[in-house]
XYZ file of C-alpha atoms in Angstrom:
561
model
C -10.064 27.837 31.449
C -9.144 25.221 34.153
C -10.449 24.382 37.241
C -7.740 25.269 39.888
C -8.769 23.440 43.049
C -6.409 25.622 45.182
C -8.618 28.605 44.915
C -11.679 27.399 45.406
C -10.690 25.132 48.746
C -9.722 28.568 49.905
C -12.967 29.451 50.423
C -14.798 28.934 53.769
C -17.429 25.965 53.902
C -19.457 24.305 56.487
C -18.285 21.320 57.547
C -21.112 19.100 55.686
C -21.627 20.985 52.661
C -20.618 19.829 49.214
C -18.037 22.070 48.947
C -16.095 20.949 52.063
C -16.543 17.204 50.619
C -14.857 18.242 47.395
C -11.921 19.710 48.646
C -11.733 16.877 51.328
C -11.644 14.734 47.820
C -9.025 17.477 46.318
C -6.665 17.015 49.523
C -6.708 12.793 49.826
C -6.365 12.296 46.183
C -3.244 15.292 46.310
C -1.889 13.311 48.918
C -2.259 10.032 47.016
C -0.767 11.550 44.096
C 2.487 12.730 45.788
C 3.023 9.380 47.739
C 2.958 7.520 44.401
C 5.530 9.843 42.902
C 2.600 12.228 40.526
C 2.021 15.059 42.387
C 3.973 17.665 44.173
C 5.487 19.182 40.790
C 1.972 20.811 39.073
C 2.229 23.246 37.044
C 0.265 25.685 39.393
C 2.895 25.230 41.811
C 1.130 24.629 44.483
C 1.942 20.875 44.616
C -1.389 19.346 42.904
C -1.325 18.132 39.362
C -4.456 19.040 38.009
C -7.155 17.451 36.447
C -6.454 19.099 33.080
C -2.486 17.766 33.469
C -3.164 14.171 34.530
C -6.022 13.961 31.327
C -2.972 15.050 28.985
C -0.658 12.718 30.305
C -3.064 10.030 29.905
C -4.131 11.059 26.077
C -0.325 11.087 25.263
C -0.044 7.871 26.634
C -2.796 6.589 24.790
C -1.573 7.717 21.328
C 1.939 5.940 22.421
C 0.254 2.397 22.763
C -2.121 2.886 19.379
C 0.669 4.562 17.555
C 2.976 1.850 18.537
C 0.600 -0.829 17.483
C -0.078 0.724 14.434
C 3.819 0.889 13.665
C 3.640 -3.419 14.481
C 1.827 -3.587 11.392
C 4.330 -3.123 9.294
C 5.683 -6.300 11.190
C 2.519 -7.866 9.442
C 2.731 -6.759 6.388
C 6.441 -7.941 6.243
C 5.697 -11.368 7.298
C 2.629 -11.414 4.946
C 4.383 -10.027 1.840
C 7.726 -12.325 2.134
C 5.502 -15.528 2.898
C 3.284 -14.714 -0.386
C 5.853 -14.174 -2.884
C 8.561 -16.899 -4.322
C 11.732 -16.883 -2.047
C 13.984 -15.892 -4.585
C 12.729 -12.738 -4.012
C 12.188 -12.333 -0.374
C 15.371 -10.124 0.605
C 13.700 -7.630 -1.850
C 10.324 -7.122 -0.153
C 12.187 -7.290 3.217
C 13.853 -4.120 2.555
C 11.519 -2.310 0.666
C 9.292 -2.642 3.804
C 11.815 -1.356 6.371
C 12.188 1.370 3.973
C 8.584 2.183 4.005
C 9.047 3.202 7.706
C 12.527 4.999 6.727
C 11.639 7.296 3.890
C 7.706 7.724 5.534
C 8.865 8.983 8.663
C 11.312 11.877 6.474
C 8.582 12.851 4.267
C 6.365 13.281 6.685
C 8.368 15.079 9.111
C 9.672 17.217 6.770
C 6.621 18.080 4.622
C 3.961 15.788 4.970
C 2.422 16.692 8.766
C 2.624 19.899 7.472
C 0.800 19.484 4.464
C -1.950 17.761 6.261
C -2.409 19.496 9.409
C -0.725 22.379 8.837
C -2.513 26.207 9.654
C -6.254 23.990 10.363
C -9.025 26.067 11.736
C -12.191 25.177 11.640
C -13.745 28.540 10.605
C -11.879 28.062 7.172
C -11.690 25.789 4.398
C -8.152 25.408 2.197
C -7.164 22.501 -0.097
C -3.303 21.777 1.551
C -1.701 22.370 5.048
C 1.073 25.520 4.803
C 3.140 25.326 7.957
C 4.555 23.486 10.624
C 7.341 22.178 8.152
C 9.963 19.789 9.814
C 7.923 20.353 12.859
C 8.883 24.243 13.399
C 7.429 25.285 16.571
C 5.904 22.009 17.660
C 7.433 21.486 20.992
C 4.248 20.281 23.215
C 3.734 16.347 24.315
C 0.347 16.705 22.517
C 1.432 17.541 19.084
C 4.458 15.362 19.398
C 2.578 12.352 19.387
C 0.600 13.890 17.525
C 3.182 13.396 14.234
C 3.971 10.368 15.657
C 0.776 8.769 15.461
C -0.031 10.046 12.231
C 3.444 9.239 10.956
C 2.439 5.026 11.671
C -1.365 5.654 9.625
C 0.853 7.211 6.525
C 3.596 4.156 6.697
C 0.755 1.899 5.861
C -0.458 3.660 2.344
C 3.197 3.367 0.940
C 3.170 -0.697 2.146
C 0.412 -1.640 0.858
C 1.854 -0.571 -2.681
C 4.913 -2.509 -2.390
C 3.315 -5.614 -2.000
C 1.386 -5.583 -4.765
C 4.457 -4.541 -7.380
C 6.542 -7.466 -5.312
C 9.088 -9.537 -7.775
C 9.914 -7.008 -10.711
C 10.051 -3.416 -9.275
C 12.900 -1.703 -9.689
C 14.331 -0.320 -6.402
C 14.802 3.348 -7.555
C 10.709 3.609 -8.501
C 10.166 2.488 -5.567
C 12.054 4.656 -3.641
C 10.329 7.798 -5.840
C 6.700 6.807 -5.103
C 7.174 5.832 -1.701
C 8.703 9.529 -0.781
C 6.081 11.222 -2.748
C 2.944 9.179 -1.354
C 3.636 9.397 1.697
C 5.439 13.153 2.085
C 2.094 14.834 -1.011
C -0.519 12.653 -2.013
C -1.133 11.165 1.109
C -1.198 14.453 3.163
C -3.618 16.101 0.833
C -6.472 13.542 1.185
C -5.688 13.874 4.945
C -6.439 17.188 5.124
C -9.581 16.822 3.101
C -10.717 14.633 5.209
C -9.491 14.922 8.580
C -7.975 18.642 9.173
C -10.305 21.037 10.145
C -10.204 23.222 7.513
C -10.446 20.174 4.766
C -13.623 20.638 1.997
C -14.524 17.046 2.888
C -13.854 17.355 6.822
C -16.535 16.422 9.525
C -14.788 18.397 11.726
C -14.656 22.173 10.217
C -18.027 24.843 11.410
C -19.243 24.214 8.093
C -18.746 20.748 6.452
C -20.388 19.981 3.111
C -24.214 18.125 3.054
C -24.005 19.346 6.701
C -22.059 16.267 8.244
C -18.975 15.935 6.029
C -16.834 12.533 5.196
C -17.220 10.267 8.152
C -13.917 8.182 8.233
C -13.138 7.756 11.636
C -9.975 5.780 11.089
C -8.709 5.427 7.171
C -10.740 3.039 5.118
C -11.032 5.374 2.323
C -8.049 7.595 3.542
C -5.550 5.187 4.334
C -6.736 2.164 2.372
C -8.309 3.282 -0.405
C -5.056 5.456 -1.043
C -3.062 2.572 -1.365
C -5.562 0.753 -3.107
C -5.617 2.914 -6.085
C -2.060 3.832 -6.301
C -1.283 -0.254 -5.808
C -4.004 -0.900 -9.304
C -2.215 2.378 -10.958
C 1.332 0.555 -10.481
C 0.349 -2.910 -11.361
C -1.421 -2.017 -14.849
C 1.337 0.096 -15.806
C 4.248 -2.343 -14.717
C 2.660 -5.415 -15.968
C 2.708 -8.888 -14.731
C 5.536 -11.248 -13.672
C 6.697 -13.016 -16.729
C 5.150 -16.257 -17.251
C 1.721 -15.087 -15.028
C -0.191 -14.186 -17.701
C 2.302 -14.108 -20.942
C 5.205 -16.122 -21.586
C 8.573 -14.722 -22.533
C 7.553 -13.451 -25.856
C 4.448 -12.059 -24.787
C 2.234 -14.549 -25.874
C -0.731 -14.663 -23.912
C -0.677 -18.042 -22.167
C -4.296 -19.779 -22.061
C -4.075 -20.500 -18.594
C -3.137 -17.855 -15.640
C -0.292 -19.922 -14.237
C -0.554 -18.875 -10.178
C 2.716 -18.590 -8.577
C 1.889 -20.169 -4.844
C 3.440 -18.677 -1.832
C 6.691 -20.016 -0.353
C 5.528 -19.840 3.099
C 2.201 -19.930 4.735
C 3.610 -19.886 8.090
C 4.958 -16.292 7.285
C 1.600 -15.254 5.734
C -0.648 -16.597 8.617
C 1.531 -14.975 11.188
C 1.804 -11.607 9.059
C -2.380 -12.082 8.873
C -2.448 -12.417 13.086
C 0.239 -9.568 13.708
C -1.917 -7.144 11.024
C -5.309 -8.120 13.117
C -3.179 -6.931 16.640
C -1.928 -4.258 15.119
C -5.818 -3.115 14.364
C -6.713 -2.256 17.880
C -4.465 0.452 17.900
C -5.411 1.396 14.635
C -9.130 1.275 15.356
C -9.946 2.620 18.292
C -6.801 4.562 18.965
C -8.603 7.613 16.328
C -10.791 8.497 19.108
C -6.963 10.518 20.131
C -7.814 10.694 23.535
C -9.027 8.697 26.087
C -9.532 10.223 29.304
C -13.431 11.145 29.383
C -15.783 8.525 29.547
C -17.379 8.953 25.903
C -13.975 8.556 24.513
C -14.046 5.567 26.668
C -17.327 4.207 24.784
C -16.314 4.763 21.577
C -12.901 2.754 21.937
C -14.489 0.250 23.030
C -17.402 0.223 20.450
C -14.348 0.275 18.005
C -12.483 -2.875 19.591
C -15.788 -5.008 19.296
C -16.663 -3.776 15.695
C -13.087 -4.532 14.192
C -13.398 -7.993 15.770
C -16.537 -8.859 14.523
C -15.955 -7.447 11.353
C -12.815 -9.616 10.642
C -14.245 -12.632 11.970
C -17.203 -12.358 9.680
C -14.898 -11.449 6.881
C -13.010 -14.457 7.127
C -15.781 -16.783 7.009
C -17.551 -14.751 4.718
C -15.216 -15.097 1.807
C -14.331 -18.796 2.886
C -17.180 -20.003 2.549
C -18.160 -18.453 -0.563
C -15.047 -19.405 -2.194
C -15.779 -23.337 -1.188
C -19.468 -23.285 -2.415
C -18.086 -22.037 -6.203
C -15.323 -24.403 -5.763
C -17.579 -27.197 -4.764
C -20.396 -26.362 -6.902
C -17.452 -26.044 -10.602
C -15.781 -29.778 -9.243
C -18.062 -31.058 -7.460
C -15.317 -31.426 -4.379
C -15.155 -29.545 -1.644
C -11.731 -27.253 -0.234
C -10.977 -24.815 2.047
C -8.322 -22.012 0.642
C -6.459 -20.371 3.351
C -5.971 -17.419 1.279
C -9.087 -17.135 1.027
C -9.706 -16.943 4.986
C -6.397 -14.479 5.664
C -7.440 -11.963 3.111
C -11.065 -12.607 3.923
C -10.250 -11.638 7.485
C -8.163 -8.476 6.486
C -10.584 -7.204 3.848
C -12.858 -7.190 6.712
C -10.550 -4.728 9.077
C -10.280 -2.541 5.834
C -14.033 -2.033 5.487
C -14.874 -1.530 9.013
C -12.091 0.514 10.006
C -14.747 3.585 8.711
C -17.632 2.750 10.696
C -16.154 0.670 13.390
C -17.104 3.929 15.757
C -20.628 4.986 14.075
C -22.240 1.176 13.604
C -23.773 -1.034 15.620
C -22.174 -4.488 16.848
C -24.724 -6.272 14.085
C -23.717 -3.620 11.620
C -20.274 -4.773 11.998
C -21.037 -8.334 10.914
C -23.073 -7.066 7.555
C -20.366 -5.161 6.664
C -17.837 -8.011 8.029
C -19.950 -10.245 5.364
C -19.794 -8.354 2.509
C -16.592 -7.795 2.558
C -15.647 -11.205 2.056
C -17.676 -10.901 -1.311
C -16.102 -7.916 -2.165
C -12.561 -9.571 -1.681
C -13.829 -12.660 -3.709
C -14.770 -10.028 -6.752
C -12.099 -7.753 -6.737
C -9.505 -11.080 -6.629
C -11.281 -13.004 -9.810
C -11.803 -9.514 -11.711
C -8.186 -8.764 -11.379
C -7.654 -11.963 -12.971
C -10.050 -11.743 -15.898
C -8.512 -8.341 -16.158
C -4.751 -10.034 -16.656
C -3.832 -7.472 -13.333
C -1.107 -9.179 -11.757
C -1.282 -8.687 -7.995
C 1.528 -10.412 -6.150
C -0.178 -10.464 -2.893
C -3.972 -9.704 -3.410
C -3.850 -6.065 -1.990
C -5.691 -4.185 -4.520
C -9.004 -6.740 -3.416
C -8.148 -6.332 0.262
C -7.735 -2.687 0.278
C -9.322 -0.769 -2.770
C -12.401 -3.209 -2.426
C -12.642 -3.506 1.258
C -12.051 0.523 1.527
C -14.257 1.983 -0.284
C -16.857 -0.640 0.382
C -16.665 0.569 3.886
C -16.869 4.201 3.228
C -20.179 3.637 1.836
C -21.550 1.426 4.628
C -20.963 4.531 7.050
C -23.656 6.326 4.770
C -25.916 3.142 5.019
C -25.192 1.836 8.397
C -24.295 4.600 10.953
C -26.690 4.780 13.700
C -27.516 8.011 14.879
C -26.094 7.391 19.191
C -23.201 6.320 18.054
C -22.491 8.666 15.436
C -23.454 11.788 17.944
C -20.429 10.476 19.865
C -18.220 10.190 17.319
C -18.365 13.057 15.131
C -21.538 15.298 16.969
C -24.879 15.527 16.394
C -25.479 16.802 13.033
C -28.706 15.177 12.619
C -27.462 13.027 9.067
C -27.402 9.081 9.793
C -26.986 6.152 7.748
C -29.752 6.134 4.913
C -31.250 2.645 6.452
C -31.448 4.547 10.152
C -33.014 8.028 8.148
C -35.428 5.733 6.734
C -36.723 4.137 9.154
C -37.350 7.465 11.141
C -39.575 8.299 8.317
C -36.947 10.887 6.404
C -34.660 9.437 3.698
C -32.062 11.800 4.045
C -29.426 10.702 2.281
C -26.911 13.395 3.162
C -24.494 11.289 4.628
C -24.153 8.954 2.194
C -24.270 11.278 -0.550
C -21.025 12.466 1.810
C -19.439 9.328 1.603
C -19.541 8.917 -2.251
C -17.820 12.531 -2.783
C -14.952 11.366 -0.537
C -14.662 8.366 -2.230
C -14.638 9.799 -5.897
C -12.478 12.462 -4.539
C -9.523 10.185 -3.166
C -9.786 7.891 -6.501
C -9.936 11.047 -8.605
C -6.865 12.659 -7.096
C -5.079 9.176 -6.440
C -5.603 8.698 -10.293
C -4.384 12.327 -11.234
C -1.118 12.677 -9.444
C -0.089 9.219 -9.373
C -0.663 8.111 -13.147
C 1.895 10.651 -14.791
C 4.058 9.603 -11.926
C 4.545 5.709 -12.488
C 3.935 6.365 -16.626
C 7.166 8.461 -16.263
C 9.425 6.023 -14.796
C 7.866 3.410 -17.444
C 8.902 5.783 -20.045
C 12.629 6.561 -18.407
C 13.330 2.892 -17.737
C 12.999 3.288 -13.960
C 10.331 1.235 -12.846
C 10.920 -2.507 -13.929
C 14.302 -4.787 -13.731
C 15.172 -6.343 -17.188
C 13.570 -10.152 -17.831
C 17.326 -11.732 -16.845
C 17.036 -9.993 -13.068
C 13.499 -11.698 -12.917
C 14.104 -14.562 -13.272
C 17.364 -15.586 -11.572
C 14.989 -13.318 -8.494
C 15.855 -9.523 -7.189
C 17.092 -11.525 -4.119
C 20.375 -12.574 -6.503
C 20.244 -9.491 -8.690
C 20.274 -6.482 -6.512
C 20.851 -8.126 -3.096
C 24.371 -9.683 -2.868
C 22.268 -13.470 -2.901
C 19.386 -15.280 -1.890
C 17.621 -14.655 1.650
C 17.844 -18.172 2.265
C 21.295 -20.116 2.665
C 21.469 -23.235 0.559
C 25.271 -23.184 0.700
C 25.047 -26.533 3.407
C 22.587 -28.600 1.431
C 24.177 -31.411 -0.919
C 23.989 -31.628 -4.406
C 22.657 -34.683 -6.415
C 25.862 -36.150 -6.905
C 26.486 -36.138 -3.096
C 23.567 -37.781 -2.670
C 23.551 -40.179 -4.824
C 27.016 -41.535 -3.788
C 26.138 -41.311 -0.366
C 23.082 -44.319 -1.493
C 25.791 -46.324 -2.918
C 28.096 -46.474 -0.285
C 25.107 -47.115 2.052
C 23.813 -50.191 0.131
C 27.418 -51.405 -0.163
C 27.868 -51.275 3.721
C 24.300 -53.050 3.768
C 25.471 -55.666 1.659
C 28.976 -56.368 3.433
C 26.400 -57.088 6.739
C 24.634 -58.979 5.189
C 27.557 -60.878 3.447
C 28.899 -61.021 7.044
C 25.867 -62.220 8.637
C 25.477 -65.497 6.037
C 21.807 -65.181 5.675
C 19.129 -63.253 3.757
C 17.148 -60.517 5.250
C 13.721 -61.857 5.699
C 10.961 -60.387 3.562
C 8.239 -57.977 4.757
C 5.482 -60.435 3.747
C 6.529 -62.980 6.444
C 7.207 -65.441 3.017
C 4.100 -65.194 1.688
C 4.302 -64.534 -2.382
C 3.271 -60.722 -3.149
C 0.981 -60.270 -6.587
C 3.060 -58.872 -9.525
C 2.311 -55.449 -9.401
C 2.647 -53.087 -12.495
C 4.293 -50.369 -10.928
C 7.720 -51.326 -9.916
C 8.475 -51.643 -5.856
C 10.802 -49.292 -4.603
C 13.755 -52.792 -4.253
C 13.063 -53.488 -8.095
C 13.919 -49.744 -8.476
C 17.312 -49.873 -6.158
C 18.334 -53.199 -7.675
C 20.337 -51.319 -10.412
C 22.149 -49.228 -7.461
C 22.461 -52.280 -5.134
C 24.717 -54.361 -7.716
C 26.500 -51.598 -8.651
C 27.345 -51.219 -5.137
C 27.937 -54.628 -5.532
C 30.363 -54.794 -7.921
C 32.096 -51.983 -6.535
C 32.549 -53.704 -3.761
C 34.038 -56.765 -5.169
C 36.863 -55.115 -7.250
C 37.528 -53.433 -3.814
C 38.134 -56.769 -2.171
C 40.519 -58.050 -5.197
């Protein structure tokens, strides 16, 4: 029930009681809300907005920002994806991650919000969402953006797939997984975890180990998701020809990398990703109008910061004592530091509400490891990963779900999810306990999403292997899926010249050289200022032109006669 200030400034007061002070408060900030254009339109009628109307406003607002942030991201991973693959192939990831937002935002209006919010209460428990399809009956500013915010989170399970299965997907799989991650498997683990009436949910009367899943925004729901469903379609699809196997599937001695075409695009998809975190961080608080939601937005701004900075130089540094410590030189990969830094948003984007600002740096830390693992295992593994997202997102996500079981500290966690008295196992043991409820919370979840990831999504891609739908023949490979299903290349060559342009364009320079020179009567002076140079073994670059220059020569002089 609201306060209506109306009613109880009808009331008689005396003049210096606290009663007349707060309706002296009601009537100046009424009048400052109608002078700036707010008030005068409430929904009491009586010309104030109310308290309850203004905190709405504000909460809707609040999802708009995060949820448009969120949606940047796939900005990010664009940029990212295109810089870390060959070009020929660039048109190809382009499209498949506009597409991402296009087929994401029918499935989950259609079925997938349902599916995952649909019917909640948190008196019951049920396994899948069961109305609410196409949005039926959702009319309200509040559960508009809503959908909308939760529309941007699913986008980012489908993308993460497509990056990983970059260069020889066919376009039809891809269009069938996408649609079915995002519009069924997706919405199920949502509503395990975050619908009311999930198993798994923190949030129903009675959540299992008495605290439930603790994943404030996605590292095991979002990335963890994609994580497993990008290792399902890699192992099943295979690797690029010539990564790991030649042509006639002879296993090649040496993993031959395939280096990105443009680090520009992958540093700048990096920075765009790390924006687009704020909004995915601390915009799962959902509202912001009360001064607790306050805190723990900010608390998640600091921890996502910290986290990827310590990721970054976490695995950096790692990577360049092995390096130097195998060659005995030392080198800095920047691959290394961008996925370093986003492996470290993946893991803390669980905890970045429930741990403390030092917490954030330990888990920051290790996630750089676990990046630096999860990258070299895929490798021994012959898992061909065309942009490292399976490390990044299946390592740093469910590392991070089980930090909140180690690291949550019990203030923090009270104002995140309530205080049910379960903390991270470090904090329970140090108050003498050893209650290991949480983290025995955080384990289920994870098994669960890998479990059902595993269950739905194997048959899935093992079908589309089996009906030739889900890789383009050896020929569309290798002339690029930029050429082959695209209409041409993303970049326009058409304006460069060709060797033979070149080439004649050096001899008619040296002849014009020549006819100055001729013209001139005497030598062009040498370099050395006359002094003799040693005979060197390696020919200069004149002893290399010489051949050219008396061509041009000779060309010249049968133009003359």
């Amino acid at each position: 029930m609201s306060f209506d200030p109306i009613a109880f400034c009808k009331g008689t007061y005396e003049d210096d009681s606290l009663e007349a002070g707060l309706c002296l408060s009601f009537a100046t900030t009424n009048k400052l809300l109608i002078a700036t254009g707010v008030g005068g339109g409430g929904s009491n009628g009586g010309g104030i907005v109310s308290f309850e109307e203004i905190s709405t406003g504000l909460n809707v607002f609040f999802l708009l920002f995060a949820a448009s942030f969120i949606f940047m991201m796939q900005t990010g991973f664009a940029m990212l994806c295109a810089g870390s693959i060959r070009q020929k192939n660039v048109k190809n990831i382009m499209l498949k991650n506009i597409l991402d937002s296009c087929i994401g935002a029918i499935g989950f209006w259609s079925v997938g919000y349902a599916f995952a919010f649909g019917g909640a209460s948190p008196d019951t428990k049920s396994f899948i969402g069961y109305e609410g399809f196409f949005l039926a009956n959702v009319t309200s500013g509040t559960e508009l953006i809503s959908w909308f915010f939760q529309f941007a989170m699913a986008c980012t399970a489908a993308t993460i797939v497509a990056g990983t299965v970059a260069e020889r997907c066919k376009m039809e799989a891809y269009l069938c997984y996408s649609l079915f991650l995002s519009g069924f498997v997706y919405p199920v683990i949502v509503h395990s975890v975050w619908s009311e009436s999930g198993f798994l949910s923190a949030f129903n009367d009675n959540p299992p180990f008495g605290c439930g899943m603790h994943d404030f925004a996605g590292s095991g729901v979002i990335h963890l998701t994609g994580g497993v469903t990008a290792l399902l379609a890699a192992k099943i699809l295979g690797p690029r020809i010539g990564r790991f196997y030649d042509r006639n599937g002879i296993e090649i001695e040496d993993p031959k990398p395939f280096p990105p075409h443009s680090v520009a695009l992958q540093v700048l998809g990096t920075f765009i990703l790390w924006l687009g975190w704020y909004g995915f961080n601390p915009g799962s608080i959902l509202t912001i109008s009360s001064i607790n939601s306050g805190d723990v937005a900010a608390l998640a701004a600091v921890n996502t910061t910290i986290a990827a900075a310590s990721g970054c130089l976490s695995a950096m540094l790692i990577d360049m004592l092995i390096y130097r410590r195998e060659t005995g030189e030392t080198a800095y990969d920047i691959t290394m530091v961008m996925n370093g830094t986003l492996c470290g948003l993946v893991a803390i984007t669980a905890g970045c509400a429930t741990v403390a600002p030092w917490g954030a740096m330990v888990i920051g830390i290790v996630a750089g490891w676990v990046y630096y693992l999860w990258s070299n295992l895929l490798v021994k593994f012959k898992i061909d990963d065309a942009v490292d997202a399976i490390p990044v997102h299946l390592g740093g996500g469910s590392w991070g779900c089980i930090a909140v079981g180690l690291l949550s500290e019990p203030t923090r966690t009270a104002k995140a999810f309530g205080d049910h008295g379960h903390y991270g196992w470090f904090y329970m043991w140090g108050q003498g306990s050893g209650d290991g409820r949480l983290l025995a919370a955080q384990i289920c979840g994870v098994l669960w999403i890998i479990t059902w990831v595993c269950a739905i999504m194997t048959p899935l891609f093992l079908l589309l292997k089996q009906l030739d739908l889900f890789r383009v023949d050896e020929l569309e490979e290798e002339v690029g899926c930029d050429f082959s299903h695209h209409k041409g290349f993303a970049y326009d060559s058409s304006g460069v010249p060709d060797d033979d342009t070149l080439e004649k364009f050096k001899l008619d320079r040296s002849a014009h050289q020549l006819e100055i020179s001729q013209r001139r009567g005497t030598p062009a002076k040498p370099k050395n200022n006359g002094e003799r140079k040693p005979k060197s073994v390696v020919p200069s670059d004149a002893e290399q032109d010489a051949p050219v220059v008396v061509a041009a020569q000779d060309q010249a002089e049968e133009d003359v006669a």
